Coordinates of C-alpha atoms and ligand atoms in Angstrom, one line a residue:
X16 CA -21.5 -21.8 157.4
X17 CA -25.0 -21.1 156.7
X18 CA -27.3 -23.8 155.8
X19 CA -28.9 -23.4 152.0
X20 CA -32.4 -22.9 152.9
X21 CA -34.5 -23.3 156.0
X22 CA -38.6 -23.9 155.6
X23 CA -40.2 -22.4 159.0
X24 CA -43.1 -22.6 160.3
X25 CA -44.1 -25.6 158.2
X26 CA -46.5 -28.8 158.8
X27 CA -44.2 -31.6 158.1
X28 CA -46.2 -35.0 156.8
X29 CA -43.4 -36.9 156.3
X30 CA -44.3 -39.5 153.8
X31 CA -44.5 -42.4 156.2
X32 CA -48.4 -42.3 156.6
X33 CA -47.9 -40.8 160.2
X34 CA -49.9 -37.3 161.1
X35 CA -48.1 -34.4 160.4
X36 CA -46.5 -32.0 163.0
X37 CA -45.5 -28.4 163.2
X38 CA -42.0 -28.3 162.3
X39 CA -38.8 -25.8 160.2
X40 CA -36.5 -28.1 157.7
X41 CA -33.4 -27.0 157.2
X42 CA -31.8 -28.2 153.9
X43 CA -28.0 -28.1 152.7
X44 CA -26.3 -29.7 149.9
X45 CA -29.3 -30.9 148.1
X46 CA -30.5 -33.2 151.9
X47 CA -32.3 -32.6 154.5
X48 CA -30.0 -31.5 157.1
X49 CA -32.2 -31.1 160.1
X50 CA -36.3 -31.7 161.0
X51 CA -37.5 -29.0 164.2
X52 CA -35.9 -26.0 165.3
X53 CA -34.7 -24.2 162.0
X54 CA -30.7 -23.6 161.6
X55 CA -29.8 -20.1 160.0
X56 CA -29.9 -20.4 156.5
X57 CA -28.8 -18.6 153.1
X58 CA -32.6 -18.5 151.9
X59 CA -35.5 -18.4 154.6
X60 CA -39.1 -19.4 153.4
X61 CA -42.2 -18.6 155.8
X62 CA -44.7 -21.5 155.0
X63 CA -47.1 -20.0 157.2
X64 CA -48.4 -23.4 158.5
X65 CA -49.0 -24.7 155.2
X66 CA -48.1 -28.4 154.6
X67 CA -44.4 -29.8 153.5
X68 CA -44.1 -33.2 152.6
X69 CA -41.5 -35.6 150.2
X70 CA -41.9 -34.2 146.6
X71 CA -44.7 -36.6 144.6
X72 CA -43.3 -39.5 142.5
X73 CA -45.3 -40.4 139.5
X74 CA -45.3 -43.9 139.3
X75 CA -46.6 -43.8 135.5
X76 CA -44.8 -41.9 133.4
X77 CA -44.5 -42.1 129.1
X78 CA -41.6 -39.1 130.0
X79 CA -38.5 -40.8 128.1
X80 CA -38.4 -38.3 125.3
X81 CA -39.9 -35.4 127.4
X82 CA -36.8 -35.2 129.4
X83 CA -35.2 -34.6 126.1
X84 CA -37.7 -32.1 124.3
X85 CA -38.8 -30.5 127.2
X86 CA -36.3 -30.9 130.1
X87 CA -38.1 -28.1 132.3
X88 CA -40.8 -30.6 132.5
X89 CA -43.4 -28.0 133.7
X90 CA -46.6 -30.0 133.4
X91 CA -44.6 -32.2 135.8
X92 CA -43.1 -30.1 138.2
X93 CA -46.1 -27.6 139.0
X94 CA -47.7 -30.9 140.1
X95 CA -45.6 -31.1 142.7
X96 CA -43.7 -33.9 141.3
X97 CA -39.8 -34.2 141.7
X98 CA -39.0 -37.8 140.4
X99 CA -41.1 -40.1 138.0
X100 CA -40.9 -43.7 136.6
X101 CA -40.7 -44.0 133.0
X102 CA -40.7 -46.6 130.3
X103 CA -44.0 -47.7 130.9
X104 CA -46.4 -49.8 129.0
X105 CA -43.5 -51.4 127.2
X106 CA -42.2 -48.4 125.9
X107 CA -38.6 -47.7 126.7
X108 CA -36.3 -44.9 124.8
X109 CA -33.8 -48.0 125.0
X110 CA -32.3 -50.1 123.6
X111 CA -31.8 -47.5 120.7
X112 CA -30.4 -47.6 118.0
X113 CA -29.5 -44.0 116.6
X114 CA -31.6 -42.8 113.3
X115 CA -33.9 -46.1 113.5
X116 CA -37.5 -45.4 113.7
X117 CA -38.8 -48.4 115.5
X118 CA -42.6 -47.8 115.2
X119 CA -44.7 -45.3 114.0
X120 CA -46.4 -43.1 116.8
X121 CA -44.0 -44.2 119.3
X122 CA -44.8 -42.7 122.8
X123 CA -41.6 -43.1 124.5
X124 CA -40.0 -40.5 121.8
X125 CA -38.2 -41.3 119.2
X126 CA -34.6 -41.8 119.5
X127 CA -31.1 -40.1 118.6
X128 CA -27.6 -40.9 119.6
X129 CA -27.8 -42.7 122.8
X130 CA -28.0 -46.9 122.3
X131 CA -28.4 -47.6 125.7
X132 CA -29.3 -46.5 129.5
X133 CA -26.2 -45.3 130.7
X134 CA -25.8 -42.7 127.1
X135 CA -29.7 -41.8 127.1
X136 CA -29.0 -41.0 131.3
X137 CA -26.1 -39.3 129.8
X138 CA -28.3 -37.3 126.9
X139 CA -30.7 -36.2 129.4
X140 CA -28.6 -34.7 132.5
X141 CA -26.8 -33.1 129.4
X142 CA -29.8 -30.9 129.3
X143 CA -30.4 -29.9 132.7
X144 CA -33.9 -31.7 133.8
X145 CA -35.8 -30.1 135.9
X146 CA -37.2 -33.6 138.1
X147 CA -35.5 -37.1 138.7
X148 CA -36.0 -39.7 136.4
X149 CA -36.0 -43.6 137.1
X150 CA -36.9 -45.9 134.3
X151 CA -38.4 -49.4 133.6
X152 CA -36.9 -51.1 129.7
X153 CA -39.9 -52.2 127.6
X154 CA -41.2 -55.7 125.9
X155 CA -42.3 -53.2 122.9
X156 CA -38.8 -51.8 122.4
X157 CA -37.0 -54.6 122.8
X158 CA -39.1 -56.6 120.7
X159 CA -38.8 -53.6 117.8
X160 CA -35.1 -53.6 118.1
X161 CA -34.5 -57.6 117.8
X162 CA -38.1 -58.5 115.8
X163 CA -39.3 -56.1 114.2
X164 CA -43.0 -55.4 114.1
X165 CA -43.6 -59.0 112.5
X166 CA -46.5 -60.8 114.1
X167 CA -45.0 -64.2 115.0
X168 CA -43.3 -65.7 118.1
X169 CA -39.7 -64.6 118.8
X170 CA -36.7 -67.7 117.5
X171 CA -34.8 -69.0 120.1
X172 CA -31.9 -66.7 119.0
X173 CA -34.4 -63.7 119.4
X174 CA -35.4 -64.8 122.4
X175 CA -31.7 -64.8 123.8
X176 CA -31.4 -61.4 122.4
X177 CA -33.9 -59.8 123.5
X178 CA -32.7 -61.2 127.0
X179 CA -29.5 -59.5 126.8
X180 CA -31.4 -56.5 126.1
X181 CA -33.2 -56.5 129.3
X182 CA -29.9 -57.7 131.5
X183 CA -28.0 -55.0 130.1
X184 CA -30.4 -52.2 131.0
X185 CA -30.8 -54.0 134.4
X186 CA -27.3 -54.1 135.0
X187 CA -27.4 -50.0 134.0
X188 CA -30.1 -48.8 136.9
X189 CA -33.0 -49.8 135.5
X190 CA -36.0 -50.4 137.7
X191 CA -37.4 -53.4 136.5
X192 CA -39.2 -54.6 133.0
X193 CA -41.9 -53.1 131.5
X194 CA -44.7 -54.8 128.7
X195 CA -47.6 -53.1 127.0
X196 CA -49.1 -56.6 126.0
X197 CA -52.2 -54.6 124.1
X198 CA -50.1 -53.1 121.8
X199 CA -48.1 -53.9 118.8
X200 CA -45.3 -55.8 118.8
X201 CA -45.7 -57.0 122.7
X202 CA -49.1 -58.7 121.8
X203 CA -47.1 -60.8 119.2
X204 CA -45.6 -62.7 122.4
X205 CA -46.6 -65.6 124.4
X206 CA -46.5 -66.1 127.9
X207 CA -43.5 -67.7 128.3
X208 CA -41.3 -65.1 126.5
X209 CA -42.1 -62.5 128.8
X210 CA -41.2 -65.1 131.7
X211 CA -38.0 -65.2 130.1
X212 CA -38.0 -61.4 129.9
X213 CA -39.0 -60.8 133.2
X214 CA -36.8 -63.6 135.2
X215 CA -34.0 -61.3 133.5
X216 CA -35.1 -58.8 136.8
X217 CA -34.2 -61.3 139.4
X218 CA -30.9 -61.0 140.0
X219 CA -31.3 -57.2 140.3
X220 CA -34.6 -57.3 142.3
X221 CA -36.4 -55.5 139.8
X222 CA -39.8 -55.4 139.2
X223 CA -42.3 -56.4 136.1
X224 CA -44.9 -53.7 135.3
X225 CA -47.6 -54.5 133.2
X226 CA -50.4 -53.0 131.2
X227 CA -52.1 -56.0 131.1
X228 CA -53.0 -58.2 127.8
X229 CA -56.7 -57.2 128.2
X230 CA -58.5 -54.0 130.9
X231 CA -61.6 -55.2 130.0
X232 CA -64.0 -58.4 129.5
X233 CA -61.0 -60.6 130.0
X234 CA -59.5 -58.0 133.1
X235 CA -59.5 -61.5 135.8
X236 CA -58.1 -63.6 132.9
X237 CA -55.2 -60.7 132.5
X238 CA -54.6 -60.7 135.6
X239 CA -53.9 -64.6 135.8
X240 CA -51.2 -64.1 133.2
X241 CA -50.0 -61.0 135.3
X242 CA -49.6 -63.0 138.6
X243 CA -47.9 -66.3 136.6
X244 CA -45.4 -64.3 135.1
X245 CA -44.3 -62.8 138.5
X246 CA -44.4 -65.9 139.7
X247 CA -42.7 -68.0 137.3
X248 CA -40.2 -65.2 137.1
X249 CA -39.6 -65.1 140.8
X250 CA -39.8 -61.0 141.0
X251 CA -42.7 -58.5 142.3
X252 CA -45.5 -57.2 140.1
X253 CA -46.9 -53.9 139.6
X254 CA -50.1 -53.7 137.9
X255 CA -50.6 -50.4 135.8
X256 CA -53.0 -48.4 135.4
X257 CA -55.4 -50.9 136.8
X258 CA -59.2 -50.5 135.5
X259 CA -62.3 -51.9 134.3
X260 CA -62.2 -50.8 130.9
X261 CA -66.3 -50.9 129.1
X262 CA -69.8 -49.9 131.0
X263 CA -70.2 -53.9 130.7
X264 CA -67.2 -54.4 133.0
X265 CA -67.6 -51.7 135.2
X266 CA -67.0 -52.5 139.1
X267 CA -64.9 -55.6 138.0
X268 CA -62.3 -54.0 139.6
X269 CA -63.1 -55.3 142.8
X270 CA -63.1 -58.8 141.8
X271 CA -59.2 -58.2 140.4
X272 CA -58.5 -56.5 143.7
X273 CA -59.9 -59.4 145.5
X274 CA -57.2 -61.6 143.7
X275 CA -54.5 -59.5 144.1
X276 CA -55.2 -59.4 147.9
X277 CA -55.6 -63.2 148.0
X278 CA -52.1 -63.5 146.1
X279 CA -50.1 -61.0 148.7
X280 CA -51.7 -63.2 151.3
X281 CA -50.1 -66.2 150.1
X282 CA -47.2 -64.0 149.7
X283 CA -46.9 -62.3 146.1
X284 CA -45.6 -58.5 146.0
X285 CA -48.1 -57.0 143.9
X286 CA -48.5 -53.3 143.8
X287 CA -50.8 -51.3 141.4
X288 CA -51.1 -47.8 140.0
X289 CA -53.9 -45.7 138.7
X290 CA -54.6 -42.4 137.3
X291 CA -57.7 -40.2 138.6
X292 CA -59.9 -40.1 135.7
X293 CA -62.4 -42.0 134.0
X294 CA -60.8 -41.5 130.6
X295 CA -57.8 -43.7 129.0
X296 CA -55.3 -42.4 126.0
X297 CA -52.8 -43.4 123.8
X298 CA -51.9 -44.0 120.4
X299 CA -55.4 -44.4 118.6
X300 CA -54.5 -46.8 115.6
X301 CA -52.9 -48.9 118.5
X302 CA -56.7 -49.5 119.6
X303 CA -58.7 -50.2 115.9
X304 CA -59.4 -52.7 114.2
X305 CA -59.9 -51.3 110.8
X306 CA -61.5 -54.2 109.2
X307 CA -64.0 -54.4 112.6
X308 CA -64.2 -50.9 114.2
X309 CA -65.7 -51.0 117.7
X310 CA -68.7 -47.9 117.4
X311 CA -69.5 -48.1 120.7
X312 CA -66.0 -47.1 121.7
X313 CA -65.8 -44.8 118.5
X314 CA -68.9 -42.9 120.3
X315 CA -66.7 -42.5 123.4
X316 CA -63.0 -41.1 121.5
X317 CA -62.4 -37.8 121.7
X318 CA -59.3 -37.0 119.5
X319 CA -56.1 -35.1 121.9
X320 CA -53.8 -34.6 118.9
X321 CA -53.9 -35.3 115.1
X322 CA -51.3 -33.6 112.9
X323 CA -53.5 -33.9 109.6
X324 CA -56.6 -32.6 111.1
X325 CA -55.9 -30.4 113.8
X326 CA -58.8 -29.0 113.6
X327 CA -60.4 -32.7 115.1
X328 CA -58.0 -32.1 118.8
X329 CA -60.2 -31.2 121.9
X330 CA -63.4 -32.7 119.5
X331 CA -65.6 -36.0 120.0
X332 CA -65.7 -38.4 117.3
X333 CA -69.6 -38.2 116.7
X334 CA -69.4 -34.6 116.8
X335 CA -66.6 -34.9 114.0
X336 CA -68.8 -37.4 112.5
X337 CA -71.6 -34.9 112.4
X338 CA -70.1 -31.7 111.1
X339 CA -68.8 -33.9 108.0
X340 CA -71.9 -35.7 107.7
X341 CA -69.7 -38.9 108.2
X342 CA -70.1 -42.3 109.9
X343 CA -68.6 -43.3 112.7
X344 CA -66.6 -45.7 110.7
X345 CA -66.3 -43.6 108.5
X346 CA -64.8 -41.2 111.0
X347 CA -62.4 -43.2 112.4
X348 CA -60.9 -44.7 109.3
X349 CA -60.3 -40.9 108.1
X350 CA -58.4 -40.0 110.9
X351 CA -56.3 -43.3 111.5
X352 CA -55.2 -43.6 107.7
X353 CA -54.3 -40.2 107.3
X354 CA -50.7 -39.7 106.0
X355 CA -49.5 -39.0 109.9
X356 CA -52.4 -41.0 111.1
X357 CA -49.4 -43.3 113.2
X358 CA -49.2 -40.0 115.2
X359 CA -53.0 -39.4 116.7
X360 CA -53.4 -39.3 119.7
X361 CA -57.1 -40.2 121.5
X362 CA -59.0 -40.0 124.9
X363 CA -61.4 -42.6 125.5
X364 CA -64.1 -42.6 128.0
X365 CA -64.0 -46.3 129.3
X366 CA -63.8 -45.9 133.3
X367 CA -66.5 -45.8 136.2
X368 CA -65.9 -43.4 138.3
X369 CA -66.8 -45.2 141.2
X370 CA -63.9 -48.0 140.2
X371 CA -61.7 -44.6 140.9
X372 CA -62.6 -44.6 144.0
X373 CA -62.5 -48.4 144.4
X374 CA -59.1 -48.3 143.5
X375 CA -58.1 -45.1 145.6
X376 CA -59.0 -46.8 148.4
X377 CA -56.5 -49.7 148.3
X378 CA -53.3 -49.9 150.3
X379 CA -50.8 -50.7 147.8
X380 CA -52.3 -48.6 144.8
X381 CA -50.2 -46.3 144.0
X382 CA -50.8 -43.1 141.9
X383 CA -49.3 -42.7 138.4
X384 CA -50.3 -40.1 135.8
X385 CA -49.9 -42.1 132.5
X386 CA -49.7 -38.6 130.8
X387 CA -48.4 -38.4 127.3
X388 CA -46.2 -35.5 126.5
X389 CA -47.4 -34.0 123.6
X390 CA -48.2 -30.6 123.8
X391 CA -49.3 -30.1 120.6
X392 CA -53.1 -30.4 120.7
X393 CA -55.5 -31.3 123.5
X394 CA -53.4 -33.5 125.7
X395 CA -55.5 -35.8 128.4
X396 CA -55.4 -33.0 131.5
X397 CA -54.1 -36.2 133.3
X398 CA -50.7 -34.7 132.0
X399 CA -51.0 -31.7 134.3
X400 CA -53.5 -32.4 137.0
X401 CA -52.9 -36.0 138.4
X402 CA -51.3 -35.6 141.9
X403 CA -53.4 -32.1 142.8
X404 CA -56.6 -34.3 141.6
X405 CA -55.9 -36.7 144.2
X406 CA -55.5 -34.4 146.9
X407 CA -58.4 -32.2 145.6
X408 CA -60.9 -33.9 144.5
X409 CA -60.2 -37.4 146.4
X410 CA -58.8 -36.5 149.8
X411 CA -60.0 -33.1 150.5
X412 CA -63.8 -33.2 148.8
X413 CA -64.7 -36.5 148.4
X414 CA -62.7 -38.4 151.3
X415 CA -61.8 -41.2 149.8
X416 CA -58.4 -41.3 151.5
X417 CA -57.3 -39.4 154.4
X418 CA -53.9 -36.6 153.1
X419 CA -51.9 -38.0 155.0
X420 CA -52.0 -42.1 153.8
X421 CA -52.5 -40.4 150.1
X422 CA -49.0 -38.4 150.5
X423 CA -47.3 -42.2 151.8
X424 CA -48.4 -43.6 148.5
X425 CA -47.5 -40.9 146.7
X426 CA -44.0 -40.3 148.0
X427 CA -42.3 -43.2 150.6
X428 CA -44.4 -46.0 149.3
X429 CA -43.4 -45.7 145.7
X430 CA -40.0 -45.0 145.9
X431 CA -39.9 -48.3 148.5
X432 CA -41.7 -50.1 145.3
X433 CA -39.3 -48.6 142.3
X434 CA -36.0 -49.0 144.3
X435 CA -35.8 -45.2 144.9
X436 CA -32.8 -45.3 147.5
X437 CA -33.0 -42.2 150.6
X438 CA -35.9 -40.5 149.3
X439 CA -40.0 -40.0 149.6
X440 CA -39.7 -39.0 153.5
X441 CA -38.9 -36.0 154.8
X442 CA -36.2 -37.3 157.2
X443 CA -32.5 -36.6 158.3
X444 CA -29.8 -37.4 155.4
X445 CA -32.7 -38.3 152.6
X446 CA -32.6 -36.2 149.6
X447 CA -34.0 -32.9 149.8
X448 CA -37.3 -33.5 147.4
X449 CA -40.2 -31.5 148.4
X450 CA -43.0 -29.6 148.1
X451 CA -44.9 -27.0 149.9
X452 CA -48.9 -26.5 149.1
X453 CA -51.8 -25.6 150.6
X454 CA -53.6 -28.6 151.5
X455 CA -57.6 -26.1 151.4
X456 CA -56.8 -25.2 147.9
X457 CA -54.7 -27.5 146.3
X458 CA -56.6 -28.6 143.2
X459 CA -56.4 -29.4 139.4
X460 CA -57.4 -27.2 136.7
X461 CA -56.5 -28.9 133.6
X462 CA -60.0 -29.9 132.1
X463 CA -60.7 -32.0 128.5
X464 CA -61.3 -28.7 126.9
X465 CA -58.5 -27.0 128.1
X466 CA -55.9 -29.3 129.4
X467 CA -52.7 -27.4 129.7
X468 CA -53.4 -25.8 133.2
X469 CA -51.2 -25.8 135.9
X470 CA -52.2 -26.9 139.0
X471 CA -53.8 -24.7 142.0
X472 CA -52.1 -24.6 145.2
X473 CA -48.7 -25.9 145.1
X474 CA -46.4 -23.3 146.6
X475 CA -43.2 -24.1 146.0
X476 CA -41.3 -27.8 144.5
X477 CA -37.8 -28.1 145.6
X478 CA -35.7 -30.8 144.0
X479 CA -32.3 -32.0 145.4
X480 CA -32.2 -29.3 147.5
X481 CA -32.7 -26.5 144.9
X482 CA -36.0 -24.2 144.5
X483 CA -37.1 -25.5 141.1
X484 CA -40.5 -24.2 141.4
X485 CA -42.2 -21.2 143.1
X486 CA -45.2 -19.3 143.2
X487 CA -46.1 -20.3 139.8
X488 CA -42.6 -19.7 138.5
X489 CA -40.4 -22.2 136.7
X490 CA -36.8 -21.4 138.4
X491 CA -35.1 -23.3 135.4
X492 CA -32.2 -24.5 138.0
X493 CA -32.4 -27.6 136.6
X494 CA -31.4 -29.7 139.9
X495 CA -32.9 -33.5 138.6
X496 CA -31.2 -36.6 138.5
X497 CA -31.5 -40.2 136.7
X498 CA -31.6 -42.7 139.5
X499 CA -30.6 -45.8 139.1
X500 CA -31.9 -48.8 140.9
X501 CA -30.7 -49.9 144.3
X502 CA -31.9 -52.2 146.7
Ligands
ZN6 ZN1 -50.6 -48.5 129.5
CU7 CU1 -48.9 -46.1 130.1

């Protein structure tokens, strides 16, 4: 028997940070059957010495209801990505219960007939996804489900509750436990209810990932409440989306790195994550203060969707401002109070680039988009240009990182950190995840203006085994799998 498919004439870096070396892979039955001299296969590719490596896991992903609405996941897969982490930020499609809406605006999607991981797992292999997905259950959802949206410390009860919430998705494959301790309802909590939370994760060995309480004057503070939690809870931390957040702030993250390197020393598991842009996004009412609106960020917000005013998507608030002879005040209480205003989406310039690069450079930061899939509008081209951007821009130009320690992070190193069993190397027996691309050209084209670009320079994405992406076509085989977590 023939194998599948047989990649000749490749440069194999395998994921494990080691150079790479001229190699064929032969794959069969969705694994990598055989690293060296090519087998005879079904399909032959040529990659004409172009490199191969484990296909890119996004580490940050808000993809829960993507893999629903769009299970191709294109924005994704051109990327080179084949698995991602989802139910970030305390946002988690579960627990769910069908026809609730549990907060306006809610980035993880809203729900439909699946209550918890196992039947949304179900719900999205039912449509034929085009990557893997692993997922982390989040504070915010939870605490919607049990609390509410009321502002007030969880009852003892609720506490319990909300407990069971986490244990059950745990006990389902989840990665780990997820908070967003910004946003609403997870700011409503105090510290010792996300110990609580968290210490659920123990028995499982999963993880607690956290966008911090504060990114900005209060960053080292943040982090403090990051490491106790961890601590108290007995489990590893993963920092997301780690930044400096305000010009006042900028090259703090240094000082946070500094502490996280002094707590592994004294032997914490921290890991981070960060996207490769200086410009954050989410869910703008999430960020005002109506009654005290922060112009100085106002001045920085560029709006990425807003059903009401669609006209506003791709524009700068001043400029907005401007053209309806507005304040900035002004501005921003128009859009947020709008009848859909729950559903406006901004971009806000808040990062140095030079933290970027900071952050880059550290050993156990990992890369994760922190996209948000909604493709009506101006999305934040972090959707479609994350993992080319690092090896573009950061590896090849700038040299922050040599390719081949940026394709470890991106691949072995993160599944190792989200339980992500037999793949992220190309190796004998592991899953047959990769991607093909061209390490002289790879490079992102999604830009603020028009962010829905597919990447340059990714050949071909193959995931579990099947050709998923090629040459700028989307196969549509549909070969992705939930994973649950092992360890
Ligand atoms: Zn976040
Ligand atoms: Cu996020």
């Amino acid at each position: 028997m023939p194998a599948d498919l047989v990649i000749r004439n490749a440069l194999v870096i395998d994921g494990s940070g080691s150079p790479g070396f001229p190699a064929d892979v032969t794959v069969t039955d969705g694994q990598i059957l055989g690293i060296g001299t090519g087998s005879a296969a079904a399909r032959e590719i040529d990659a004409g010495g172009k490199v191969l490596c484990p296909g890119f896991v996004d580490t940050h992903s808000h993809d829960d209801g993507a893999f629903l609405r769009y299970p191709d996941m294109g924005f994704k897969l051109a990327q080179g990505v084949t698995s991602e982490v989802s139910g970030n930020c305390g946002f988690s499609t579960i627990p769910n219960e069908p026809g609730r809406t549990y907060m306006p605006g809610d980035i993880s999607g809203s729900g439909s007939g699946w209550t918890d991981l196992d039947s949304y797992f179900e719900a999205c292999m039912a449509q034929k996804p085009a990557i893997n997905n692993a997922m982390l259950v989040g504070h915010n959802r939870i605490r919607a489900h049990v609390v509410g949206l009321e502002k007030r410390l969880a009852t003892t009860e609720e506490l319990a509750e909300m407990r069971g919430h986490v244990a059950k998705a745990m006990e389902q494959g989840a990665v780990g436990f997820s908070t967003g301790l910004i946003y609403e309802p997870g700011r409503y909590s105090d510290t010792a209810e996300v110990v609580a939370l968290a210490s659920e994760c123990r028995p499982y060995s999963g993880i607690y990932a956290t966008h911090m309480r504060n990114e900005g004057d209060k960053l080292l503070e943040a982090v403090d409440e990051a490491m106790l939690i961890a601590r108290e809870a007995a489990i590893p931390l993963h920092i997301s989306h780690h930044k400096s957040a305000g010009r006042r702030n900028w090259g703090r993250v240094s000082e946070s790195l500094a502490k996280v390197d002094k707590a592994n020393a004294s032997g914490m598991d921290i890991t981070l994550d960060v996207y490769p842009y200086t410009a954050g996004s989410g869910p703008m009412w999430q960020y005002v203060n109506l009654q005290n609106i922060d112009v100085e960020w106002a001045k920085g917000v560029m709006i990425a969707s807003c059903p009401d005013f669609p006209e506003f998507e791709g524009k700068m608030v001043p400029d907005i401002a401007q053209a309806h002879e507005w304040s900035i005040e002004e501005t921003v209480t128009n859009i947020v109070t709008s009848p859909k205003g729950h559903q406006v989406i901004c971009i806000h310039f808040i990062i140095d680039e030079a933290d970027i690069e900071t952050n880059l450079r550290h050993p156990r930061m990992l890369i994760g988009s922190d996209g948000i899939p909604e493709l009506k509008g101006n999305p934040h081209p972090r959707l479609f240009g994350t993992m080319p951007r690092v090896l573009g821009r950061y590896v090849r130009e700038r040299r922050v990182l040599p390719l081949e320690e940026a394709i470890r992070r991106m691949t072995s190193a993160s599944c190792e950190r989200f339980g992500l069993v037999n793949r992220g190397l190309v190796k004998e027996g592991y899953a047959a995840d990769l991607v093909l691309f061209d390490p002289e050209t790879v490079r992102d084209l999604a830009t603020y203006e028009a962010p829905k670009q597919e990447p340059a320079g990714i050949h071909m994405v193959i995931v579990n085994g099947k050709v998923a992406f090629e040459d700028g076509r989307h196969t549509g085989v549909g070969s992705g799998q939930m994973l649950r977590f092992k360890r």
